[in-house]
Short mmCIF file of C-alpha atoms in Angstrom, two decimals:
data_model
loop_
_atom_site.label_atom_id
_atom_site.label_comp_id
_atom_site.label_asym_id
_atom_site.label_seq_id
_atom_site.Cartn_x
_atom_site.Cartn_y
_atom_site.Cartn_z
CA MET S 30 0.00 0.00 0.00
CA THR S 31 1.38 3.35 -0.97
CA SER S 32 1.83 5.67 2.00
CA TRP S 33 0.71 9.31 2.07
CA ARG S 34 4.35 10.39 2.02
CA THR S 35 4.89 8.66 -1.32
CA TRP S 36 1.82 10.40 -2.79
CA SER S 37 2.94 13.76 -1.41
CA ARG S 38 6.33 13.35 -3.06
CA ARG S 39 4.70 12.53 -6.40
CA TRP S 40 2.38 15.55 -6.21
CA ALA S 41 5.33 17.76 -5.33
CA VAL S 42 7.13 16.63 -8.49
CA VAL S 43 4.02 17.31 -10.61
CA LEU S 44 3.48 20.77 -9.14
CA ALA S 45 7.15 21.65 -9.64
CA GLY S 46 6.92 20.66 -13.31
CA VAL S 47 3.82 22.78 -13.78
CA ALA S 48 5.54 25.75 -12.13
CA LEU S 49 8.56 25.41 -14.42
CA ALA S 50 6.28 25.29 -17.45
CA VAL S 51 4.23 28.30 -16.41
CA ALA S 52 7.11 30.49 -15.23
CA PRO S 53 8.23 31.76 -18.71
CA ALA S 54 4.65 32.60 -19.68
CA ALA S 55 4.09 34.44 -16.41
CA ALA S 56 7.29 36.43 -16.88
CA GLN S 57 6.25 37.33 -20.41
CA ALA S 58 2.83 38.41 -19.13
CA CYS S 59 4.50 40.71 -16.60
CA ASP S 60 6.58 42.28 -19.34
CA ASP S 61 3.47 42.71 -21.50
CA ASP S 62 1.62 44.35 -18.62
CA GLU S 63 4.44 46.83 -18.20
CA LYS S 64 4.42 47.62 -21.92
CA GLU S 65 0.64 47.91 -21.97
CA ALA S 66 0.50 50.29 -19.00
CA PRO S 67 -0.16 53.38 -21.17
CA ARG S 68 -2.92 51.54 -23.03
CA ALA S 69 -4.58 50.38 -19.81
CA GLN S 70 -4.55 53.91 -18.42
CA GLU S 71 -5.91 55.29 -21.68
CA GLN S 72 -8.94 53.07 -21.25
CA GLY S 73 -9.50 54.26 -17.68
CA ARG S 74 -10.81 57.55 -16.47
CA LEU S 75 -8.04 60.19 -16.44
CA GLU S 76 -10.02 62.79 -14.59
CA ASP S 77 -7.59 62.76 -11.68
CA GLU S 78 -4.33 64.68 -11.92
CA GLY S 79 -2.41 61.83 -10.33
CA ALA S 80 -3.69 59.40 -12.96
CA ARG S 81 -2.60 61.74 -15.77
CA GLN S 82 0.88 62.16 -14.26
CA ALA S 83 1.20 58.38 -13.93
CA TYR S 84 0.18 58.09 -17.57
CA LEU S 85 2.88 60.57 -18.60
CA LYS S 86 5.52 58.61 -16.68
CA SER S 87 4.50 55.45 -18.51
CA VAL S 88 4.78 57.30 -21.82
CA GLU S 89 8.47 57.93 -21.12
CA ARG S 90 9.10 54.18 -21.31
CA LEU S 91 7.85 53.98 -24.89
CA GLY S 92 10.53 53.45 -27.48
CA SER S 93 10.28 55.87 -30.39
CA ASP S 94 9.30 59.53 -30.56
CA GLU S 95 6.38 58.65 -32.82
CA GLU S 96 4.95 56.26 -30.23
CA GLN S 97 5.34 58.86 -27.51
CA ALA S 98 3.67 61.51 -29.67
CA ARG S 99 0.69 59.22 -30.36
CA ALA S 100 0.30 58.54 -26.63
CA LEU S 101 0.47 62.24 -25.79
CA LEU S 102 -2.10 63.13 -28.44
CA LYS S 103 -4.38 60.40 -27.12
CA LEU S 104 -4.17 61.88 -23.62
CA MET S 105 -4.85 65.40 -24.89
CA ALA S 106 -7.86 64.21 -26.85
CA ASP S 107 -9.44 62.06 -24.11
CA ALA S 108 -8.64 63.78 -20.82
CA PRO S 109 -9.02 67.29 -19.39
CA ILE S 110 -5.69 69.11 -19.56
CA SER S 111 -4.74 71.22 -16.56
CA GLU S 112 -1.82 73.62 -16.43
CA GLN S 113 0.26 70.99 -14.62
CA THR S 114 -0.61 68.31 -17.17
CA GLY S 115 0.10 70.65 -20.08
CA ALA S 116 3.50 71.57 -18.61
CA ALA S 117 4.36 67.87 -18.25
CA ILE S 118 3.30 67.18 -21.84
CA LEU S 119 5.53 69.99 -23.13
CA GLU S 120 8.38 68.70 -20.97
CA ALA S 121 8.00 65.23 -22.47
CA ALA S 122 7.79 66.67 -26.00
CA SER S 123 10.94 68.76 -25.50
CA ARG S 124 12.96 65.55 -25.12
CA MET S 125 11.99 64.32 -28.60
CA LYS S 126 14.75 64.25 -31.18
CA SER S 127 12.58 64.30 -34.32
CA ASP S 128 10.77 67.36 -35.64
CA ARG S 129 7.71 65.53 -36.96
CA PRO S 130 6.39 64.09 -33.66
CA LEU S 131 7.36 67.25 -31.76
CA LEU S 132 5.47 69.47 -34.19
CA LYS S 133 2.44 67.17 -33.94
CA VAL S 134 2.26 67.70 -30.18
CA LEU S 135 2.74 71.47 -30.46
CA SER S 136 0.08 71.81 -33.16
CA PHE S 137 -2.35 69.65 -31.20
CA PHE S 138 -2.27 72.13 -28.32
CA HIS S 139 -4.17 74.52 -30.61
CA ARG S 140 -6.91 71.92 -31.34
CA ILE S 141 -8.05 71.02 -27.83
CA GLN S 142 -10.50 72.87 -25.61
CA GLU S 143 -7.71 74.08 -23.33
CA TRP S 144 -5.91 75.80 -26.20
CA GLU S 145 -5.71 79.06 -24.20
CA LEU S 146 -3.11 77.44 -21.93
CA VAL S 147 -0.39 77.92 -24.55
CA ARG S 148 -1.34 81.60 -24.90
CA GLY S 149 -1.30 82.25 -21.18
CA PRO S 150 0.51 80.38 -18.42
CA LEU S 151 2.19 77.90 -20.79
CA ALA S 152 3.13 80.34 -23.56
CA ARG S 153 6.81 80.52 -22.57
CA ARG S 154 7.04 76.72 -22.17
CA TYR S 155 5.46 76.33 -25.61
CA LEU S 156 8.02 78.65 -27.22
CA ASP S 157 10.92 77.00 -25.39
CA THR S 158 9.73 73.62 -26.67
CA ALA S 159 9.32 75.03 -30.18
CA SER S 160 12.93 76.20 -30.05
CA ARG S 161 13.91 72.51 -30.12
CA LEU S 162 12.70 72.23 -33.71
CA GLN S 163 15.51 71.90 -36.23
CA SER S 164 13.51 72.51 -39.40
CA GLN S 165 13.00 76.18 -40.27
CA GLU S 166 9.65 75.41 -41.87
CA ALA S 167 8.45 73.56 -38.78
CA LEU S 168 9.60 76.43 -36.55
CA ALA S 169 7.76 78.98 -38.72
CA ARG S 170 4.57 76.94 -38.48
CA ALA S 171 4.81 76.54 -34.70
CA LEU S 172 5.40 80.28 -34.19
CA ALA S 173 2.60 81.30 -36.59
CA GLU S 174 0.14 79.02 -34.80
CA GLU S 175 1.11 80.55 -31.46
CA LEU S 176 0.59 84.10 -32.73
CA HIS S 177 -2.81 83.30 -34.30
CA PRO S 178 -5.66 84.17 -33.78
CA GLN S 179 -5.51 86.17 -30.51
CA ALA S 180 -3.01 88.34 -28.70
CA ILE S 181 -0.48 86.81 -26.29
CA PRO S 182 1.67 88.62 -23.69
CA GLU S 183 4.16 91.08 -25.13
CA SER S 184 7.10 89.21 -23.64
CA GLU S 185 6.09 86.07 -25.53
CA VAL S 186 5.71 88.01 -28.78
CA SER S 187 9.27 89.25 -28.29
CA ARG S 188 10.41 85.68 -27.67
CA ALA S 189 8.66 84.50 -30.85
CA LEU S 190 10.33 87.24 -32.91
CA GLU S 191 13.66 86.30 -31.36
CA LEU S 192 13.19 82.67 -32.37
CA SER S 193 12.17 83.72 -35.88
CA GLN S 194 15.74 84.95 -36.43
CA ARG S 195 16.60 81.30 -37.05
CA ILE S 196 14.26 81.15 -40.06
CA GLY S 197 16.09 81.63 -43.34
CA SER S 198 13.29 81.63 -45.91
CA ASP S 199 11.43 84.78 -46.91
CA GLU S 200 8.13 82.90 -46.89
CA GLY S 201 8.66 81.63 -43.33
CA LEU S 202 9.61 85.07 -42.03
CA ALA S 203 6.66 86.73 -43.78
CA ARG S 204 4.31 84.11 -42.31
CA VAL S 205 5.38 84.93 -38.75
CA LEU S 206 5.38 88.70 -39.29
CA ARG S 207 1.92 88.57 -40.82
CA GLU S 208 0.49 87.03 -37.64
CA VAL S 209 2.23 89.70 -35.54
CA THR S 210 0.65 92.60 -37.44
CA ASP S 211 -2.76 90.89 -37.63
CA HIS S 212 -3.23 89.84 -34.01
CA GLN S 213 -0.59 91.30 -31.68
CA ALA S 214 -0.22 94.70 -30.05
CA ILE S 215 2.50 96.77 -31.75
CA THR S 216 4.50 98.41 -28.97
CA ARG S 217 7.81 100.22 -29.34
CA ASP S 218 9.78 97.08 -28.46
CA ILE S 219 7.73 94.88 -30.80
CA ASP S 220 8.13 97.45 -33.58
CA ALA S 221 11.92 97.38 -33.22
CA ARG S 222 12.09 93.58 -33.16
CA TYR S 223 9.71 93.37 -36.12
CA ARG S 224 11.94 95.64 -38.18
CA ALA S 225 15.01 93.63 -37.23
CA VAL S 226 13.38 90.44 -38.49
CA ALA S 227 12.15 92.18 -41.66
CA GLU S 228 15.74 93.22 -42.48
CA ARG S 229 16.63 89.54 -42.89
CA ILE S 230 14.25 89.20 -45.85
CA SER S 231 16.21 89.12 -49.10
CA SER S 232 13.36 89.76 -51.57
CA PRO S 233 12.66 93.50 -51.99
CA GLU S 234 9.02 92.82 -52.84
CA VAL S 235 8.43 90.68 -49.75
CA LYS S 236 10.27 93.16 -47.52
CA GLN S 237 8.17 96.04 -48.85
CA ARG S 238 5.00 94.06 -48.26
CA VAL S 239 5.80 93.19 -44.62
CA MET S 240 6.72 96.81 -43.92
CA GLU S 241 3.37 97.89 -45.36
CA TRP S 242 1.71 95.49 -42.94
CA LEU S 243 3.53 97.17 -40.07
CA ASP S 244 2.54 100.65 -41.24
CA ASP S 245 -1.10 99.57 -41.58
CA ALA S 246 -1.07 98.03 -38.11
CA ARG S 247 0.38 101.18 -36.51
CA ARG S 248 -2.03 103.42 -38.42
CA ASP S 249 -5.13 101.34 -37.62
CA GLY S 250 -4.30 101.21 -33.94
CA GLY S 251 -7.38 99.81 -32.25
CA GLY S 252 -9.78 99.99 -35.19
CA GLU S 253 -9.80 97.37 -37.85
CA ARG S 254 -7.03 95.32 -36.23
CA GLN S 255 -9.03 95.01 -33.03
CA SER S 256 -12.00 93.74 -35.00
CA ARG S 257 -9.77 91.24 -36.78
CA ARG S 258 -8.41 90.06 -33.46
CA ALA S 259 -11.95 89.60 -32.17
CA ILE S 260 -12.67 87.04 -34.84
CA ARG S 261 -12.42 83.64 -33.24
CA LEU S 262 -11.90 80.94 -35.78
CA PRO S 263 -13.89 77.78 -35.09
CA ARG S 264 -11.66 74.96 -33.83
CA PHE S 265 -11.96 71.22 -33.75
CA ALA S 266 -12.17 70.94 -29.96
CA PHE S 267 -12.09 67.45 -28.49
CA ARG S 268 -14.28 65.74 -25.91
CA PHE S 269 -17.15 68.25 -25.59
CA GLY S 270 -17.42 69.93 -29.00
CA ASP S 271 -16.19 73.27 -30.27
CA GLN S 272 -16.11 75.97 -27.60
CA GLY S 273 -15.00 78.77 -29.95
CA MET S 274 -17.14 81.68 -31.07
CA THR S 275 -17.92 82.01 -34.73
CA ALA S 276 -17.40 85.21 -36.67
CA PHE S 277 -20.76 85.02 -38.42
CA PRO S 278 -24.33 84.44 -37.18
CA PRO S 279 -25.95 81.11 -37.98
CA ALA S 280 -27.49 80.91 -41.39
CA PRO S 281 -31.31 81.05 -41.57
CA PRO S 282 -33.08 77.80 -42.35
CA ALA S 283 -33.45 77.09 -46.03
CA PRO S 284 -36.96 77.47 -47.48
CA PRO S 285 -38.78 74.25 -48.26
CA THR S 286 -38.20 72.99 -51.72
CA PRO S 287 -41.24 73.00 -54.04
CA PRO S 288 -42.69 69.63 -54.94
CA MET S 289 -41.24 68.09 -58.00
CA VAL S 290 -43.36 67.91 -61.15
CA PRO S 291 -44.21 64.29 -61.81
CA MET S 292 -42.44 62.98 -64.83
CA PRO S 293 -44.48 61.22 -67.53
CA PRO S 294 -43.97 57.50 -67.61
CA GLU S 295 -41.40 56.29 -70.02
CA PRO S 296 -42.80 54.61 -73.11
CA PRO S 297 -42.32 50.87 -73.19
CA PRO S 298 -39.35 49.75 -75.21
CA ALA S 299 -40.03 48.88 -78.81
CA MET S 300 -40.63 45.20 -79.38
CA PHE S 301 -39.81 43.41 -82.58
CA PRO S 302 -40.83 39.83 -83.27
CA ARG S 303 -38.11 37.32 -83.75
CA ASP S 304 -38.19 34.55 -86.27
CA GLY S 305 -41.19 32.34 -85.59
CA GLU S 306 -42.91 34.82 -83.21
CA VAL S 307 -45.74 37.32 -83.30
CA ILE S 308 -46.51 40.18 -80.90
CA VAL S 309 -50.11 40.69 -79.82
CA ASN S 310 -50.93 43.47 -77.33
CA GLY S 311 -47.33 43.67 -76.22
CA HIS S 312 -46.98 39.95 -75.57
CA ARG S 313 -44.81 37.58 -77.55
CA HIS S 314 -46.34 34.42 -78.89
CA GLU S 315 -44.31 31.67 -80.46
CA LEU S 316 -45.93 30.11 -83.51
CA SER S 317 -46.11 26.45 -84.14
CA ARG S 318 -44.92 24.93 -87.38
CA GLU S 319 -48.47 24.56 -88.71
CA GLN S 320 -49.27 28.19 -87.87
CA ARG S 321 -46.14 29.41 -89.67
CA GLU S 322 -47.05 27.37 -92.75
CA ALA S 323 -50.60 28.74 -92.68
CA ILE S 324 -49.32 32.30 -92.51
CA LYS S 325 -46.99 31.65 -95.43
CA ASP S 326 -49.88 30.25 -97.49
CA SER S 327 -52.02 33.29 -96.66
CA ALA S 328 -49.23 35.63 -97.69
CA ARG S 329 -48.79 33.73 -100.96
CA ARG S 330 -52.50 33.91 -101.74
CA ILE S 331 -52.54 37.63 -100.99
CA ARG S 332 -49.66 38.19 -103.42
CA GLU S 333 -51.44 36.18 -106.11
CA GLN S 334 -54.69 38.12 -105.60
CA ALA S 335 -52.79 41.39 -105.81
CA LYS S 336 -51.20 40.27 -109.05
CA GLU S 337 -54.57 39.27 -110.50
CA MET S 338 -56.06 42.63 -109.47
CA LYS S 339 -53.17 44.42 -111.14
CA GLU S 340 -53.76 42.56 -114.40
CA HIS S 341 -57.46 43.26 -114.20
CA LEU S 342 -56.84 46.98 -113.73
CA LYS S 343 -54.51 47.02 -116.71
CA GLU S 344 -57.21 45.50 -118.88
CA GLN S 345 -59.73 48.04 -117.62
CA MET S 346 -57.36 50.90 -118.49
CA LYS S 347 -56.80 49.55 -121.98
CA GLU S 348 -60.54 49.41 -122.50
CA LEU S 349 -60.88 52.96 -121.19
CA ARG S 350 -58.20 54.25 -123.58
CA ARG S 351 -59.81 52.52 -126.52
CA HIS S 352 -63.16 54.04 -125.66
CA LEU S 353 -61.66 57.55 -125.30
CA ARG S 354 -59.85 57.17 -128.61
CA GLU S 355 -63.02 56.31 -130.43
CA GLU S 356 -64.85 59.25 -128.89
CA SER S 357 -62.05 61.65 -129.86
CA ARG S 358 -62.20 60.61 -133.51
CA LYS S 359 -65.83 61.65 -133.64
CA ASP S 360 -64.92 65.18 -132.49
CA ASP S 361 -62.12 66.66 -134.66
CA GLY S 362 -61.67 69.66 -132.37
CA ARG S 363 -60.53 67.51 -129.50
CA ARG S 364 -56.97 66.41 -128.94
CA ASP S 365 -56.13 62.79 -129.41
CA ILE S 366 -55.98 60.75 -126.25
CA GLU S 367 -52.51 59.56 -127.19
CA ASP S 368 -51.18 63.10 -126.60
CA PHE S 369 -51.88 62.75 -122.87
CA GLU S 370 -49.49 60.99 -120.53
CA ILE S 371 -51.42 58.84 -118.11
CA ASP S 372 -49.36 56.84 -115.65
CA PHE S 373 -51.18 54.84 -113.01
CA GLY S 374 -48.05 53.07 -111.79
CA PHE S 375 -49.24 49.59 -112.51
CA ASP S 376 -46.11 48.64 -114.42
CA GLU S 377 -43.84 48.97 -111.38
#
């Protein structure tokens, strides 16, 4: 009889084998859980500031800049962004080495409901992060988006004009300067910095145009420029819909369309009988062999009767001519019937 000790030893061996078999899978599952931490937090509620900060720490463990940018954009689209969260997002973006993901994050700040953060308390952090861009075109876009469509503090306008000194293309410089004259207050310091940036433009035509913008802005003062600054362009705001004001009142409802005139029904398509068929009241009927033979006989008899009638009419005409000829001989003053051309078409 096997003792309980023997059975306990056997079960211990079995359990040890199971543990060795399951250990690699369990270790892999732990690694997967660590990699999937950002995804798990995305699916949860990120209303709490602590949860958002934990999410941002998990984003740092992602490999590429593109993956980090996608995770940051997901957070900005799904969760409310406080000043602390926005600062942490800009801090994480500033460590990116590639311009493309960095510019995505910066541009997305202007598409969320909390877009005013980067024009107020986070304006300097935004510009410092934009200074990490290597591409001149990307830098011009980031600065133009920051200067549009409302005014920002004068110190941040000065910082934006300072960063624009790195832009080498006339188009990029004109793009930034256009937003300054359209939406920012032109003080003495801004005027001087604006002129310094305009001097870097190589094209005489472009330089003249940007200087005309500056003159118009200084001359208008608070008139037309203030009204242009008041225009709030509608934005694609996430989570709760667009919170921006529109520049135009809603359009009145369209008048009801008049009823359409009924169209006449289309005529039925033309029907032609095929060989061995007849059409009666729009319906095809296939003829039997006897019916086809009977129709052929009827057609042959009709042709023969027509031929006999033609011959009979010819004989009648000959008799009529003979009679007219005899009558004309009795009256010398009449013309002969042969002088007239009478053609009844029977010879065809």
